[in-house]
Coordinates of C-alpha atoms in Angstrom, one line a residue:
M94 CA 0.1 0.1 0.0
I95 CA 1.3 3.4 -0.9
K96 CA 1.9 5.4 2.2
R97 CA 0.9 9.0 2.2
F98 CA 3.1 11.8 3.7
I99 CA 3.8 15.4 3.9
F100 CA 7.4 16.1 2.9
F101 CA 9.9 18.6 4.2
Y102 CA 13.0 18.2 2.3
V103 CA 16.2 18.6 4.1
F104 CA 19.6 17.9 2.8
F105 CA 21.4 15.2 4.5
L106 CA 24.7 16.6 3.8
F107 CA 26.1 13.8 1.6
C108 CA 27.2 13.1 -2.0
S109 CA 26.8 9.9 -4.1
S110 CA 28.6 7.8 -6.4
F111 CA 28.1 5.0 -8.9
T112 CA 29.8 3.0 -11.6
L113 CA 29.9 4.7 -15.0
A114 CA 31.1 1.5 -16.7
Q115 CA 32.1 -1.8 -15.0
K116 CA 35.7 -1.6 -16.5
K117 CA 36.6 1.4 -14.6
G118 CA 37.8 1.3 -11.1
I119 CA 35.4 2.4 -8.2
K120 CA 37.6 5.3 -7.8
E121 CA 37.2 6.7 -11.2
E122 CA 33.6 6.0 -11.3
V123 CA 32.9 7.9 -8.1
E124 CA 35.1 10.9 -9.3
A125 CA 33.0 11.1 -12.3
I126 CA 29.7 11.1 -10.3
V127 CA 31.0 13.6 -7.9
N128 CA 32.1 15.8 -10.8
F129 CA 28.4 15.6 -12.3
L130 CA 27.0 16.7 -9.0
N131 CA 29.6 19.6 -8.4
E132 CA 28.6 20.8 -12.0
K133 CA 24.9 20.3 -11.3
N134 CA 24.9 18.3 -14.6
S135 CA 21.3 16.6 -14.2
R136 CA 21.6 15.4 -17.9
A137 CA 24.7 13.4 -17.2
L138 CA 23.2 11.9 -13.9
L139 CA 20.0 11.1 -15.5
A140 CA 21.7 9.2 -18.2
L141 CA 23.1 6.9 -15.5
M142 CA 19.7 6.4 -14.0
T143 CA 16.4 4.4 -14.8
D144 CA 12.9 5.9 -15.1
S145 CA 12.3 4.2 -11.7
S146 CA 15.3 5.3 -9.8
R147 CA 14.9 7.0 -6.5
I148 CA 16.7 9.8 -4.7
G149 CA 17.4 9.0 -1.2
N150 CA 14.5 8.0 0.9
L151 CA 12.2 10.1 -1.1
P152 CA 9.0 8.4 -2.6
P153 CA 8.8 7.4 -6.2
M154 CA 8.5 10.6 -8.3
D155 CA 9.5 12.0 -11.6
I156 CA 13.2 12.3 -11.3
Q157 CA 13.5 14.2 -14.7
K158 CA 11.6 17.2 -13.0
V159 CA 12.9 16.9 -9.5
L160 CA 16.6 16.3 -10.0
P161 CA 17.6 19.6 -11.5
E162 CA 15.7 21.3 -8.5
I163 CA 17.5 19.2 -5.9
L164 CA 20.9 19.9 -7.7
S165 CA 20.4 23.7 -7.6
N166 CA 20.7 23.5 -3.8
F167 CA 23.3 20.9 -3.5
K168 CA 26.6 21.6 -1.7
G169 CA 29.8 21.0 -3.7
V170 CA 32.1 18.0 -2.6
E171 CA 35.7 19.1 -1.5
K172 CA 36.9 15.4 -0.9
F173 CA 35.7 12.0 -0.4
D174 CA 36.6 8.5 0.6
I175 CA 35.0 5.2 -0.2
I176 CA 34.2 3.3 3.1
S177 CA 32.3 0.3 1.8
D178 CA 31.4 -1.4 -1.5
M179 CA 29.2 -4.4 -1.2
S180 CA 26.7 -6.5 -3.1
L181 CA 23.1 -6.8 -1.8
A182 CA 21.0 -9.9 -1.7
N183 CA 18.8 -8.8 -4.6
G184 CA 22.0 -8.5 -6.7
D185 CA 22.2 -4.7 -6.5
H186 CA 25.6 -3.1 -5.7
L187 CA 26.0 -0.5 -2.9
V188 CA 28.7 2.0 -2.5
S189 CA 29.1 4.2 0.5
L190 CA 31.2 7.3 0.9
Q191 CA 32.5 9.7 3.6
V192 CA 32.5 13.3 2.1
T193 CA 33.5 16.7 3.0
Y194 CA 31.3 19.4 1.7
A195 CA 32.3 22.9 0.5
D196 CA 30.8 24.5 3.5
G197 CA 33.0 22.2 5.8
K198 CA 30.2 19.7 6.6
S199 CA 30.6 16.0 6.4
G200 CA 28.3 13.4 5.3
K201 CA 27.9 9.6 4.3
P202 CA 26.1 9.2 1.1
T203 CA 25.3 5.8 -0.5
F204 CA 24.6 4.7 -4.2
Q205 CA 22.8 1.7 -5.2
F206 CA 23.2 0.1 -8.6
N207 CA 21.3 -2.6 -10.3
K208 CA 22.8 -5.8 -12.1
L209 CA 22.9 -3.7 -15.4
G210 CA 25.0 -1.1 -13.9
K211 CA 22.2 1.5 -13.6
L212 CA 21.9 3.9 -10.9
V213 CA 18.5 2.8 -9.0
N214 CA 19.2 5.1 -5.8
L215 CA 21.1 8.4 -6.0
G216 CA 21.5 9.0 -2.2
I217 CA 22.3 12.7 -2.1
I218 CA 19.2 13.9 -0.2
K219 CA 17.2 12.6 2.7
A220 CA 13.6 13.6 3.4
R221 CA 12.4 14.3 6.9
L222 CA 8.9 12.9 6.6
K223 CA 5.9 14.1 8.6
G224 CA 3.0 11.7 8.9
N225 CA -0.6 12.5 7.7
P226 CA -2.8 10.7 10.2
E227 CA -6.0 11.7 8.4
E228 CA -4.7 10.5 5.1
A229 CA -3.6 7.4 6.5
L230 CA -6.5 6.5 8.5
T231 CA -8.9 7.3 5.4
Q232 CA -6.8 5.1 3.2
A233 CA -7.0 2.1 5.8
L234 CA -10.8 2.6 6.0
N235 CA -11.3 2.7 2.3
A236 CA -9.8 -0.6 2.0
T237 CA -12.1 -2.1 4.8
E238 CA -15.3 -3.8 4.3
K239 CA -18.2 -2.0 6.4
A240 CA -21.4 -2.9 7.5
D241 CA -24.5 -0.7 7.1
T242 CA -25.1 -0.5 10.9
L243 CA -22.8 -1.0 13.9
R244 CA -24.0 -1.1 17.5
I245 CA -21.0 -0.7 19.8
P246 CA -21.3 -1.1 23.5
F247 CA -19.3 1.3 25.7
Q248 CA -18.1 1.6 29.3
M249 CA -18.2 4.7 31.3
E250 CA -15.2 5.6 33.5
N251 CA -14.9 9.3 35.0
G252 CA -17.5 10.4 32.7
L253 CA -15.8 9.4 29.5
I254 CA -16.7 6.6 26.9
Y255 CA -14.4 3.5 26.4
V256 CA -15.1 1.1 23.5
P257 CA -13.9 -2.4 23.2
A258 CA -11.3 -3.3 20.5
E259 CA -8.5 -5.6 19.5
L260 CA -5.1 -4.0 18.5
N261 CA -2.5 -6.2 16.8
G262 CA -4.1 -9.4 18.5
Q263 CA -4.3 -8.0 22.1
Q264 CA -7.8 -7.3 23.6
G265 CA -8.4 -3.9 25.1
F266 CA -10.2 -0.6 24.9
F267 CA -10.1 2.9 23.4
M268 CA -11.1 6.1 24.9
F269 CA -13.7 7.2 22.3
D270 CA -13.0 11.0 21.7
S271 CA -14.8 12.7 19.2
G272 CA -12.6 15.8 19.8
A273 CA -9.6 13.9 18.4
P274 CA -9.3 14.0 14.5
V275 CA -8.0 10.4 14.2
L276 CA -6.8 7.3 16.1
I277 CA -3.9 8.0 18.4
L278 CA -2.2 4.9 19.9
R279 CA -0.5 4.7 23.2
K280 CA 3.2 3.9 22.9
K281 CA 3.0 1.3 25.6
Y282 CA 0.9 -1.0 23.4
V283 CA 3.0 -0.6 20.2
S284 CA 5.9 -2.7 19.5
V285 CA 9.2 -1.4 18.4
S286 CA 8.8 -3.4 15.1
H287 CA 5.9 -1.1 14.3
I288 CA 7.6 2.2 14.8
N289 CA 9.0 4.2 11.8
K290 CA 11.6 6.7 13.4
E291 CA 12.0 8.5 10.2
V292 CA 8.4 9.9 10.4
S293 CA 7.1 12.5 12.9
V294 CA 3.7 14.0 13.4
D295 CA 2.4 16.9 15.4
F296 CA -0.9 17.3 17.4
T297 CA -2.4 20.6 19.0
G298 CA -5.4 20.9 21.1
M299 CA -6.4 22.0 24.5
G300 CA -3.4 22.6 26.7
G301 CA -0.9 22.9 23.8
T302 CA 1.0 20.4 21.7
M303 CA 1.4 16.6 22.4
R304 CA 5.2 16.0 22.4
D305 CA 7.1 12.9 21.6
V306 CA 4.7 11.7 18.9
Q307 CA 6.0 8.8 16.7
W308 CA 4.7 6.9 13.8
A309 CA 3.5 3.2 13.8
V310 CA 2.9 1.3 10.6
G311 CA 1.2 -1.9 9.6
N312 CA -1.2 -2.2 12.6
T313 CA -4.3 -4.4 12.5
L314 CA -7.3 -3.0 14.4
K315 CA -10.5 -4.8 15.0
W316 CA -13.5 -2.7 16.0
G317 CA -17.3 -2.8 15.9
G318 CA -17.1 -5.9 13.5
M319 CA -14.5 -4.1 11.2
T320 CA -11.1 -5.5 10.6
I321 CA -8.9 -2.5 9.7
E322 CA -5.6 -3.8 8.2
D323 CA -2.2 -2.2 7.3
L324 CA -3.2 0.9 9.6
D325 CA -0.6 3.6 9.9
A326 CA -1.2 5.9 13.0
P327 CA 0.5 8.2 15.3
V328 CA 1.9 7.0 18.7
A329 CA 2.2 9.0 21.9
A330 CA 3.2 8.2 25.4
M331 CA 0.1 9.5 27.2
D332 CA -0.6 9.1 30.6
D333 CA -0.8 5.8 32.2
M334 CA -4.4 4.6 32.3
E335 CA -6.2 1.3 32.5
L336 CA -9.9 0.5 33.3
E337 CA -10.8 -0.8 36.8
N338 CA -10.1 -4.5 35.9
G339 CA -6.7 -3.8 34.6
V340 CA -7.8 -4.1 31.0
P341 CA -5.4 -1.9 28.7
I342 CA -6.6 1.3 27.2
F343 CA -4.9 1.4 23.7
G344 CA -5.2 5.2 23.0
L345 CA -7.7 7.6 21.8
M346 CA -10.2 6.8 18.9
G347 CA -11.4 10.1 17.1
Y348 CA -13.6 11.4 14.6
G349 CA -11.7 10.0 11.7
M350 CA -13.0 6.4 12.4
L351 CA -16.5 7.6 11.7
K352 CA -15.8 7.9 8.1
D353 CA -19.2 7.0 6.1
Y354 CA -21.3 6.9 9.3
Q355 CA -23.7 9.0 11.2
L356 CA -23.4 8.7 15.1
T357 CA -25.9 8.4 17.8
F358 CA -24.9 8.5 21.4
D359 CA -27.1 6.5 23.7
Y360 CA -26.0 6.9 27.2
T361 CA -28.8 5.3 28.9
R362 CA -28.0 1.9 27.1
Q363 CA -24.5 2.6 26.8
E364 CA -24.2 2.2 23.3
L365 CA -22.8 3.9 20.1
L366 CA -25.2 3.5 17.1
L367 CA -23.5 3.9 13.7
E368 CA -25.5 4.2 10.4
R369 CA -23.9 4.2 7.2
V370 CA -24.6 7.2 4.9
D371 CA -23.4 8.5 1.5
K372 CA -21.5 11.7 0.8
D373 CA -24.7 13.8 1.2
G374 CA -25.5 12.2 4.5
D375 CA -28.3 10.0 3.2
L376 CA -28.7 6.4 4.8
V377 CA -27.5 3.7 2.5
G378 CA -28.9 0.8 4.3
S379 CA -31.1 0.1 7.5
S380 CA -31.3 2.1 10.5
F381 CA -31.9 1.9 14.3
K382 CA -35.0 2.9 16.2
K383 CA -34.2 5.8 18.4
G384 CA -37.2 6.7 20.3
K385 CA -39.5 9.8 20.5
Y386 CA -38.3 12.5 18.1
Q387 CA -37.7 15.8 19.9
G388 CA -36.2 18.2 17.1
L389 CA -33.8 18.5 14.2
F390 CA -31.2 21.3 14.1
S391 CA -28.4 22.6 11.9
M392 CA -24.6 22.2 12.9
R393 CA -21.6 23.0 10.8
M394 CA -18.3 21.3 10.7
K395 CA -14.9 23.0 11.3
R396 CA -12.2 20.6 11.0
H397 CA -13.3 17.6 12.8
I398 CA -15.6 19.3 15.3
P399 CA -19.3 19.7 14.8
I400 CA -20.5 23.2 15.9
V401 CA -24.0 24.0 17.2
D402 CA -25.7 27.0 18.5
I403 CA -26.7 27.0 22.3
A404 CA -29.2 29.7 23.5
I405 CA -28.6 31.0 27.0
G406 CA -30.9 34.0 27.9
D407 CA -31.0 36.5 25.0
H408 CA -27.7 35.4 23.4
V409 CA -26.8 32.5 21.2
Y410 CA -23.2 31.0 21.6
P411 CA -21.3 28.6 19.2
M412 CA -20.1 25.6 20.8
G413 CA -18.2 22.5 19.7
I414 CA -19.4 19.1 20.6
D415 CA -16.7 16.9 22.2
C416 CA -17.5 13.4 23.9
G417 CA -13.9 13.3 25.1
A418 CA -14.8 16.3 27.5
N419 CA -16.4 14.9 30.7
A420 CA -17.5 18.4 31.5
N421 CA -18.7 21.4 29.5
V422 CA -15.9 24.0 28.8
L423 CA -16.6 27.6 28.3
K424 CA -14.1 30.6 27.9
E425 CA -13.9 32.9 30.9
D426 CA -14.4 36.0 28.6
V427 CA -18.3 35.0 28.1
A428 CA -18.9 34.4 31.6
A429 CA -20.0 37.9 32.4
A430 CA -22.7 38.0 29.6
M431 CA -24.2 34.9 31.1
N432 CA -23.8 35.5 34.8
S433 CA -27.6 35.3 35.6
Y434 CA -27.4 31.6 34.2
I435 CA -24.5 30.5 36.2
D436 CA -24.4 28.9 39.5
Y437 CA -20.8 28.8 40.7
G438 CA -19.4 26.3 43.0
D439 CA -16.7 26.7 45.7
E440 CA -14.0 24.7 44.1
N441 CA -11.5 25.0 41.3
V442 CA -10.4 22.2 39.2
S443 CA -7.6 21.2 36.9
I444 CA -8.4 20.3 33.2
S445 CA -5.8 18.6 31.0
G446 CA -5.6 18.5 27.2
V447 CA -3.5 16.9 24.6
G448 CA -0.3 18.9 25.8
G449 CA -0.6 17.5 29.2
V450 CA -1.1 21.0 30.7
A451 CA -3.4 21.5 33.7
Q452 CA -4.5 24.7 35.2
N453 CA -6.9 25.6 37.9
N454 CA -10.2 26.7 36.6
R455 CA -13.6 27.8 38.0
V456 CA -16.6 25.3 38.2
A457 CA -20.2 26.0 37.8
Y458 CA -23.6 24.6 36.6
L459 CA -24.9 26.2 33.5
M460 CA -28.6 26.8 33.9
K461 CA -31.5 27.3 31.2
A462 CA -29.6 26.5 28.2
M463 CA -31.6 25.4 25.0
I464 CA -30.7 23.9 21.8
G465 CA -33.3 25.0 19.2
S466 CA -36.6 24.3 21.0
V467 CA -35.1 21.7 23.4
A468 CA -34.6 22.8 26.9
L469 CA -31.5 21.4 28.6
E470 CA -30.8 20.5 32.1
D471 CA -28.4 22.3 34.3
M472 CA -25.0 21.3 33.1
Y473 CA -21.8 20.9 34.9
T474 CA -19.4 23.5 33.3
V475 CA -15.7 24.6 33.6
F476 CA -14.8 28.1 32.9
T477 CA -11.1 28.5 31.5
N478 CA -8.7 30.8 29.9
Q479 CA -6.9 28.0 28.1
A480 CA -7.1 27.9 24.3
I481 CA -9.9 25.7 23.0
G482 CA -9.5 23.4 19.9
G483 CA -6.1 24.6 18.8
G484 CA -5.6 26.2 15.4
E485 CA -4.9 29.8 14.6
G486 CA -6.1 32.3 12.1
D487 CA -8.6 30.7 9.6
D488 CA -7.8 27.3 11.0
A489 CA -9.1 28.4 14.6
L490 CA -12.3 26.9 15.9
P491 CA -15.1 29.7 16.0
I492 CA -16.5 28.7 19.2
V493 CA -16.7 29.7 22.8
G494 CA -16.7 26.4 24.4
L495 CA -17.3 22.8 24.3
L496 CA -20.3 20.7 25.0
G497 CA -19.2 17.2 26.6
T498 CA -20.7 14.6 28.5
P499 CA -23.2 16.8 30.5
F500 CA -24.9 17.8 27.2
L501 CA -24.7 14.4 25.4
N502 CA -26.0 12.3 28.2
Q503 CA -29.3 14.1 28.5
N504 CA -30.9 12.7 25.5
K505 CA -30.3 10.4 22.6
I506 CA -28.4 12.5 20.0
T507 CA -27.7 11.7 16.6
L508 CA -24.9 13.5 14.6
N509 CA -24.9 13.6 10.8
F510 CA -21.7 15.1 9.9
N511 CA -22.2 15.1 6.0
K512 CA -25.7 16.7 6.4
G513 CA -24.8 19.0 8.9
E514 CA -27.6 18.0 11.1
I515 CA -28.1 17.1 14.8
T516 CA -31.3 15.2 16.0
V517 CA -32.5 14.8 19.4
Y518 CA -34.7 11.9 20.7

């Protein structure tokens, strides 16, 4: 399967060499390649290569177009030594160098040649790869057979949802967090053999940036009757957490897992109901009975977060929906406007986000809130000065807070992400 990455090209500070003709000595061949590189002679180098030749660890690409651009930034080679010359198991030939560049820096390039003497890898550059979790998850899900409906039981722990799953043959649970964009694995449950150290990935959310994130490849995940194979995903240390019976928690399962489905939260029966929809949000198969209909209201998506309008008094406030929040969260700067509808408690609490940052915040009950025509019960709410949802500029979430468990557990609620609709039962 082709892995999808965003690339940041960085020169690895090395040069390459290859045999121009097998009758010449290795030293002369390397000197010729070095001269071509120092002269930025892409035509001469391309004559030594095949159409499928690679450049360093970059993915396959049109070398006719890419090589001239790479050479334009290449640092000249002052001197070099051949440090190894070996045959590979597939019959290819590998030459490794120790070089000193014109700027005084050193490097260890390698060149790989096929049996015909053609250069199949010109190792003068190395890409620092940045994983794209959204694309990797989408690609794995697209290759997965999906049922029209999925009924997934969950457990509640500290006001949060945990769903059963199997990761790489081990039974456990994931925290189901719609505020996370994708699947995030815990380092504790990912073997070293799955880690690709050349790939990095960053996450930003409440509390800052998740640090020391790695990239795992080739995972197998079984969840809700689906078997998702060859799954690449980010890996983070995360806090040590287990359910009461010691069952492992593999990580966070986010919005990206819901591709092609609308989602219903049923806290009474402790079930997630997934119904398959098309790109317009229309059901493509059977559906679940959900009980007495109370109302249908519009929502809009920003990144992976559904946003709804909540009326409090004479004002309407845009709020994101996030089942990974066991309390509602509101920005302190809106507290004054809704003061008549806030019943403050005597305590302060700490809240933690993906960055592992916790701060003291005021707690209260938010009263007489409404979504459309549906009146909501008083909701446990935390007021904070922390950034909510991450992102800057056009990428920032246009919300004043998050609606978590205290909102979602009052009614049976269906989110149709493709239609932009929220239905209350």
